[in-house]
XYZ file of C-alpha atoms in Angstrom:
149
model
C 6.197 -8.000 22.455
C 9.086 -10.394 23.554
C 11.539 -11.885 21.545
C 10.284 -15.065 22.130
C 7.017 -13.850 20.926
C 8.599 -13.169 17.590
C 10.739 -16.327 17.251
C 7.566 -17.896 18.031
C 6.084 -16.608 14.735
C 9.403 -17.334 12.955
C 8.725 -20.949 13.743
C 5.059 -20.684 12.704
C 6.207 -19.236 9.383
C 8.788 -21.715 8.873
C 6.583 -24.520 9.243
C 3.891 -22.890 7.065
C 6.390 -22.436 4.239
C 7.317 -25.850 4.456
C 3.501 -26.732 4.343
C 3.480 -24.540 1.096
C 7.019 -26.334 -0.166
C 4.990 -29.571 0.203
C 1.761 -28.866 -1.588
C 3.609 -27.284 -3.858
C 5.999 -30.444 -4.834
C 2.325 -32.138 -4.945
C 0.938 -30.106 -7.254
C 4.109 -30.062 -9.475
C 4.517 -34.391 -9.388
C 0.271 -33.812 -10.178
C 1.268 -31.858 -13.003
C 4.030 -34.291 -14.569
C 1.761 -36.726 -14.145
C -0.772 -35.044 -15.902
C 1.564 -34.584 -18.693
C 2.797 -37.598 -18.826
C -0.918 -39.147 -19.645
C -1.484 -36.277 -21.945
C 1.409 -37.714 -24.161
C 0.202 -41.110 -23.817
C -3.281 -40.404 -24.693
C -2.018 -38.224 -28.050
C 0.019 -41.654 -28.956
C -2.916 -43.809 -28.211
C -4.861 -41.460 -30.634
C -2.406 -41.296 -33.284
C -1.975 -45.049 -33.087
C -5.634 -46.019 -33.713
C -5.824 -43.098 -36.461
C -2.814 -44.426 -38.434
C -4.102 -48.373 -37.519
C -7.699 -47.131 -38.874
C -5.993 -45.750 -42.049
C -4.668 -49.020 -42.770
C -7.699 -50.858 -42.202
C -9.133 -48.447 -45.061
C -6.383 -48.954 -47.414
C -6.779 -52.923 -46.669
C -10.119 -52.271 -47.354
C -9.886 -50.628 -50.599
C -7.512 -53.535 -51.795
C -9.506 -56.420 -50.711
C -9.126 -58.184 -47.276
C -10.438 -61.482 -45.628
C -13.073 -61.334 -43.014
C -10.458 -62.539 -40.698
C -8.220 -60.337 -41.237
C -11.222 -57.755 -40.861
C -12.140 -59.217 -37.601
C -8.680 -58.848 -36.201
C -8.404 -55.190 -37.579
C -11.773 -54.214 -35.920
C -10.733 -56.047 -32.899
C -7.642 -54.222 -32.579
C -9.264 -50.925 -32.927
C -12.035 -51.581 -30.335
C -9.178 -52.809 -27.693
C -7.587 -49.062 -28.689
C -10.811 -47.148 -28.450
C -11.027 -48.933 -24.522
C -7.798 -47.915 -23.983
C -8.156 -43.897 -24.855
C -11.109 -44.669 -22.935
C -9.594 -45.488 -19.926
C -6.712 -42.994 -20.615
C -9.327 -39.796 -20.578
C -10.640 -41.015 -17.528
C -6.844 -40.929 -16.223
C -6.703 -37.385 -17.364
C -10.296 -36.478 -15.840
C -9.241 -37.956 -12.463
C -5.520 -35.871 -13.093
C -7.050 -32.808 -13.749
C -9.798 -33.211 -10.358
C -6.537 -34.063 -8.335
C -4.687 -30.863 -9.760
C -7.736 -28.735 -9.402
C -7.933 -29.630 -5.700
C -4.247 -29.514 -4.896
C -4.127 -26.055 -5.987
C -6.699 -24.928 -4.400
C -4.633 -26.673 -1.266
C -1.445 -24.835 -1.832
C -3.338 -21.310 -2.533
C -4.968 -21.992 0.671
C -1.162 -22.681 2.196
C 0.080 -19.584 0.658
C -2.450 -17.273 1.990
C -2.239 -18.697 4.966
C 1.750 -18.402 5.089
C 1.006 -14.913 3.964
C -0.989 -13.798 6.656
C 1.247 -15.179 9.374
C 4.043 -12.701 7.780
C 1.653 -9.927 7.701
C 0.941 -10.578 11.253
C 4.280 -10.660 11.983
C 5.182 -7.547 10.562
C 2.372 -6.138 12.208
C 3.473 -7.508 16.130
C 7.185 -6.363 14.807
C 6.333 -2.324 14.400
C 3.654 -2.378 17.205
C 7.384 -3.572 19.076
C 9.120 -0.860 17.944
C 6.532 1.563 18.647
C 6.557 0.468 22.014
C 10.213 0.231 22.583
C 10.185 3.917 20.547
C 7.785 5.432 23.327
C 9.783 3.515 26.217
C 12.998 5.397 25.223
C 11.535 8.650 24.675
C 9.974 8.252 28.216
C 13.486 7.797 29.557
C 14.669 10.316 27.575
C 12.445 12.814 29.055
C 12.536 11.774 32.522
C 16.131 11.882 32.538
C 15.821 15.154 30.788
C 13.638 16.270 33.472
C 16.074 14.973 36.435
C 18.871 17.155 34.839
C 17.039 20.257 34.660
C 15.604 19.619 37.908
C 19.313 19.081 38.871
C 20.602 22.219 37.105
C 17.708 24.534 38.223
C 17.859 24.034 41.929
């Protein structure tokens, strides 16, 4: 195998691992994401528990139907919006799932370029092993032929 045949790999490789550098900075931004909602949706949830507390102390102490209606009001627009933040989280956690299965499938693949590498790399020196000790015997051979005659 040429040289150029193994700086062909090296380029292969490179690119791969840049492949795997990329789905990896994906997967990470996915991730940050996925922790930023997480946050959000525990403050959404502590928000409507501590807003639904008050509406039960209110209650205990006597409140208008107004003010009633606006508490129950409030608390439906917060139940929509952990709603709508758990679907954020659902559609987080589909987008993670698949963009790790994207870099594993990058890494393998990086992997098995190296391995293949390696592999053309000792099947080289093999080769260029056996090429020397050819020489070595033939010229061997020429100076005993030399000697002996």
């Amino acid at each position: 195998m040429t040289d150029h045949k193994l700086k062909s790999f090296d380029t292969l490789i490179n690119l791969t691992q840049n492949r795997v550098d990329e789905a990896g900075g994906k997967l990470g931004k996915l991730m940050s994401e996925r922790n930023n909602a997480a946050r959000q949706l525990e403050m959404l949830k502590e928000y409507r528990k501590d807003y639904a507390d008050r509406l039960n102390q209110a209650g205990g102490s006597g409140i208008t139907a107004s003010n009633y209606h606006n508490f129950t009001r409030f608390l439906a627009t917060l139940d929509e919006a952990i709603l709508q933040q758990t679907k954020i989280m659902v559609h987080l956690d589909h987008d993670i799932s698949i963009s790790k299965e994207h870099w594993r499938g990058e890494q393998r693949r990086l992997h098995s370029y190296e391995t293949l590498k390696s592999r053309r790399e000792q099947q080289h020196l093999a080769y260029q092993n056996r090429r020397e000790q050819i020489l070595t015997d033939e010229l061997s051979a020429a100076i005993h032929r030399r000697t002996s005659s």
